[in-house]
Amino acid sequence: MQIMYLDKKEIKTVLPDLYGIMAENGCRMSRELWLSEVGSALEKENRQLLLLKKEERILGFFMYYLRGECLVAEELQIVKAYQRTGLYFALCRYLARNFEQIKRVEAFAEKENLYSQKLMEKLGMRKTEEEGFFHFYGDAESLRRHFTK
């Protein structure tokens, strides 16, 4: 499995595949709206997208941005057939090793996404309720220790 940055010149060609993963995982946003919104967001310099790939197949993706010493996780999606196979752990280990300057982590989960909520709580992240979703906050060093044992 490879973890690699999306070349921003390839955004338009990769977005339909990424939406396919989102749709398989229950995305309620229309394809057109998602492609437009995410395409626009990724054109911004501070927005980044990591692809989780096996050979040439995209198995998942992680979209984030940095705000000072904080990594803000916007979206993490993994193809259903590859969920709970260690891809999430591999991504977190990659982030722990390659983002040493990060002090804090923020993430979001829809209220219906109980699995993500439970996972972030298990990692010791604090949760606040917002309209339609939960906002999670965590200390990057404790997360780093968890994923680099």
mmCIF file of C-alpha atoms in Angstrom:
data_model
loop_
_atom_site.group_PDB
_atom_site.id
_atom_site.type_symbol
_atom_site.label_atom_id
_atom_site.label_comp_id
_atom_site.label_asym_id
_atom_site.label_seq_id
_atom_site.Cartn_x
_atom_site.Cartn_y
_atom_site.Cartn_z
ATOM 1 C CA MET A 1 0.000 0.000 0.000
ATOM 2 C CA GLN A 2 1.250 3.470 -0.883
ATOM 3 C CA ILE A 3 0.378 6.788 0.692
ATOM 4 C CA MET A 4 0.962 9.639 -1.715
ATOM 5 C CA TYR A 5 -0.046 13.241 -2.232
ATOM 6 C CA LEU A 6 -2.511 14.037 -4.979
ATOM 7 C CA ASP A 7 -0.815 16.047 -7.702
ATOM 8 C CA LYS A 8 -3.100 19.078 -7.890
ATOM 9 C CA LYS A 9 -2.899 18.950 -11.704
ATOM 10 C CA GLU A 10 -4.794 15.633 -11.506
ATOM 11 C CA ILE A 11 -7.694 16.867 -9.346
ATOM 12 C CA LYS A 12 -10.321 16.748 -12.091
ATOM 13 C CA THR A 13 -9.397 13.207 -13.177
ATOM 14 C CA VAL A 14 -9.326 11.757 -9.643
ATOM 15 C CA LEU A 15 -12.404 13.433 -8.110
ATOM 16 C CA PRO A 16 -14.983 11.087 -9.723
ATOM 17 C CA ASP A 17 -13.177 8.066 -8.220
ATOM 18 C CA LEU A 18 -13.117 9.743 -4.816
ATOM 19 C CA TYR A 19 -16.815 10.520 -5.021
ATOM 20 C CA GLY A 20 -17.404 6.851 -5.876
ATOM 21 C CA ILE A 21 -15.803 5.910 -2.552
ATOM 22 C CA MET A 22 -17.891 8.537 -0.760
ATOM 23 C CA ALA A 23 -21.105 7.304 -2.401
ATOM 24 C CA GLU A 24 -20.322 3.693 -1.505
ATOM 25 C CA ASN A 25 -19.890 4.818 2.105
ATOM 26 C CA GLY A 26 -23.237 6.635 2.175
ATOM 27 C CA CYS A 27 -22.472 10.208 1.101
ATOM 28 C CA ARG A 28 -25.722 12.152 0.979
ATOM 29 C CA MET A 29 -24.334 15.052 -1.060
ATOM 30 C CA SER A 30 -25.096 15.041 -4.783
ATOM 31 C CA ARG A 31 -22.254 14.074 -7.092
ATOM 32 C CA GLU A 32 -22.302 17.450 -8.857
ATOM 33 C CA LEU A 33 -22.226 19.448 -5.626
ATOM 34 C CA TRP A 34 -19.479 17.276 -4.116
ATOM 35 C CA LEU A 35 -17.291 17.491 -7.227
ATOM 36 C CA SER A 36 -17.736 21.262 -7.366
ATOM 37 C CA GLU A 37 -17.177 21.914 -3.639
ATOM 38 C CA VAL A 38 -14.239 19.550 -3.186
ATOM 39 C CA GLY A 39 -12.674 20.542 -6.493
ATOM 40 C CA SER A 40 -12.751 24.201 -5.432
ATOM 41 C CA ALA A 41 -11.427 23.406 -1.950
ATOM 42 C CA LEU A 42 -8.509 21.361 -3.277
ATOM 43 C CA GLU A 43 -7.429 24.158 -5.582
ATOM 44 C CA LYS A 44 -6.528 26.173 -2.481
ATOM 45 C CA GLU A 45 -2.866 25.861 -1.604
ATOM 46 C CA ASN A 46 -3.399 24.920 2.055
ATOM 47 C CA ARG A 47 -5.776 22.030 1.254
ATOM 48 C CA GLN A 48 -4.051 18.696 0.723
ATOM 49 C CA LEU A 49 -5.204 15.230 -0.181
ATOM 50 C CA LEU A 50 -3.378 11.990 0.500
ATOM 51 C CA LEU A 51 -4.291 8.975 -1.602
ATOM 52 C CA LEU A 52 -4.159 5.448 -0.211
ATOM 53 C CA LYS A 53 -3.299 3.262 -3.185
ATOM 54 C CA LYS A 54 -2.537 -0.349 -3.960
ATOM 55 C CA GLU A 55 -0.813 -0.518 -7.315
ATOM 56 C CA GLU A 56 -2.898 1.953 -9.353
ATOM 57 C CA ARG A 57 -6.181 1.479 -7.462
ATOM 58 C CA ILE A 58 -7.296 4.177 -5.035
ATOM 59 C CA LEU A 59 -8.396 2.464 -1.817
ATOM 60 C CA GLY A 60 -9.049 5.616 0.131
ATOM 61 C CA PHE A 61 -8.193 9.244 0.680
ATOM 62 C CA PHE A 62 -7.541 11.747 3.439
ATOM 63 C CA MET A 63 -8.248 15.451 2.930
ATOM 64 C CA TYR A 64 -6.830 17.955 5.416
ATOM 65 C CA TYR A 65 -5.349 21.380 5.900
ATOM 66 C CA LEU A 66 -2.875 22.881 8.341
ATOM 67 C CA ARG A 67 -3.800 25.831 10.530
ATOM 68 C CA GLY A 68 -0.652 26.871 12.327
ATOM 69 C CA GLU A 69 0.393 23.910 14.476
ATOM 70 C CA CYS A 70 -2.984 22.200 14.032
ATOM 71 C CA LEU A 71 -3.855 19.513 11.491
ATOM 72 C CA VAL A 72 -7.545 19.760 10.581
ATOM 73 C CA ALA A 73 -8.856 16.474 9.188
ATOM 74 C CA GLU A 74 -11.708 17.193 6.793
ATOM 75 C CA GLU A 75 -12.427 13.829 5.208
ATOM 76 C CA LEU A 76 -11.189 10.268 5.488
ATOM 77 C CA GLN A 77 -12.796 7.633 3.302
ATOM 78 C CA ILE A 78 -11.796 4.039 2.615
ATOM 79 C CA VAL A 79 -13.344 1.658 0.085
ATOM 80 C CA LYS A 80 -15.789 -0.590 1.992
ATOM 81 C CA ALA A 81 -13.968 -3.816 1.089
ATOM 82 C CA TYR A 82 -10.749 -2.402 2.618
ATOM 83 C CA GLN A 83 -12.215 -0.952 5.807
ATOM 84 C CA ARG A 84 -10.845 -2.472 9.015
ATOM 85 C CA THR A 85 -7.848 -3.929 7.167
ATOM 86 C CA GLY A 86 -5.210 -1.654 8.702
ATOM 87 C CA LEU A 87 -5.349 1.212 6.181
ATOM 88 C CA TYR A 88 -6.526 3.695 8.818
ATOM 89 C CA PHE A 89 -3.731 2.642 11.174
ATOM 90 C CA ALA A 90 -1.154 2.882 8.347
ATOM 91 C CA LEU A 91 -2.352 6.400 7.497
ATOM 92 C CA CYS A 92 -2.192 7.506 11.136
ATOM 93 C CA ARG A 93 1.306 6.047 11.505
ATOM 94 C CA TYR A 94 2.344 7.950 8.341
ATOM 95 C CA LEU A 95 0.904 11.194 9.738
ATOM 96 C CA ALA A 96 2.568 10.645 13.130
ATOM 97 C CA ARG A 97 5.970 10.186 11.489
ATOM 98 C CA ASN A 98 5.696 12.945 8.885
ATOM 99 C CA PHE A 99 3.974 15.757 10.778
ATOM 100 C CA GLU A 100 6.220 16.158 13.811
ATOM 101 C CA GLN A 101 5.597 19.934 13.927
ATOM 102 C CA ILE A 102 1.879 19.415 14.600
ATOM 103 C CA LYS A 103 0.727 20.051 18.189
ATOM 104 C CA ARG A 104 -3.045 19.622 17.834
ATOM 105 C CA VAL A 105 -5.476 17.651 15.701
ATOM 106 C CA GLU A 106 -9.101 18.435 14.898
ATOM 107 C CA ALA A 107 -11.583 16.172 13.138
ATOM 108 C CA PHE A 108 -15.292 16.009 12.448
ATOM 109 C CA ALA A 109 -17.910 13.254 12.402
ATOM 110 C CA GLU A 110 -21.532 13.340 11.382
ATOM 111 C CA LYS A 111 -23.918 12.441 14.192
ATOM 112 C CA GLU A 112 -24.918 9.265 12.338
ATOM 113 C CA ASN A 113 -21.295 8.110 11.999
ATOM 114 C CA LEU A 114 -21.041 6.214 15.273
ATOM 115 C CA TYR A 115 -17.972 4.247 14.185
ATOM 116 C CA SER A 116 -15.878 7.402 13.634
ATOM 117 C CA GLN A 117 -17.103 8.916 16.894
ATOM 118 C CA LYS A 118 -16.192 5.798 18.844
ATOM 119 C CA LEU A 119 -12.778 5.635 17.174
ATOM 120 C CA MET A 120 -11.923 9.261 17.977
ATOM 121 C CA GLU A 121 -13.134 8.875 21.560
ATOM 122 C CA LYS A 122 -10.994 5.736 21.907
ATOM 123 C CA LEU A 123 -8.014 7.838 20.773
ATOM 124 C CA GLY A 124 -8.727 10.261 23.624
ATOM 125 C CA MET A 125 -10.050 13.129 21.526
ATOM 126 C CA ARG A 126 -12.473 15.543 23.184
ATOM 127 C CA LYS A 127 -15.843 16.070 21.543
ATOM 128 C CA THR A 128 -18.128 19.080 21.209
ATOM 129 C CA GLU A 129 -21.524 18.977 19.570
ATOM 130 C CA GLU A 130 -22.211 21.307 16.675
ATOM 131 C CA GLU A 131 -25.203 21.543 14.351
ATOM 132 C CA GLY A 132 -25.446 18.174 12.577
ATOM 133 C CA PHE A 133 -21.994 16.906 13.546
ATOM 134 C CA PHE A 134 -19.410 16.503 16.294
ATOM 135 C CA HIS A 135 -16.117 18.398 16.406
ATOM 136 C CA PHE A 136 -13.206 16.468 17.954
ATOM 137 C CA TYR A 137 -10.005 17.930 19.419
ATOM 138 C CA GLY A 138 -6.877 16.024 20.335
ATOM 139 C CA ASP A 139 -3.297 16.444 21.432
ATOM 140 C CA ALA A 140 -0.997 15.432 18.572
ATOM 141 C CA GLU A 141 1.725 14.082 20.852
ATOM 142 C CA SER A 142 -0.567 11.565 22.558
ATOM 143 C CA LEU A 143 -1.885 10.487 19.139
ATOM 144 C CA ARG A 144 1.705 10.173 17.874
ATOM 145 C CA ARG A 145 2.593 7.917 20.817
ATOM 146 C CA HIS A 146 -0.472 5.765 20.123
ATOM 147 C CA PHE A 147 0.449 5.179 16.476
ATOM 148 C CA THR A 148 4.223 4.793 16.795
ATOM 149 C CA LYS A 149 4.359 2.210 19.596
#
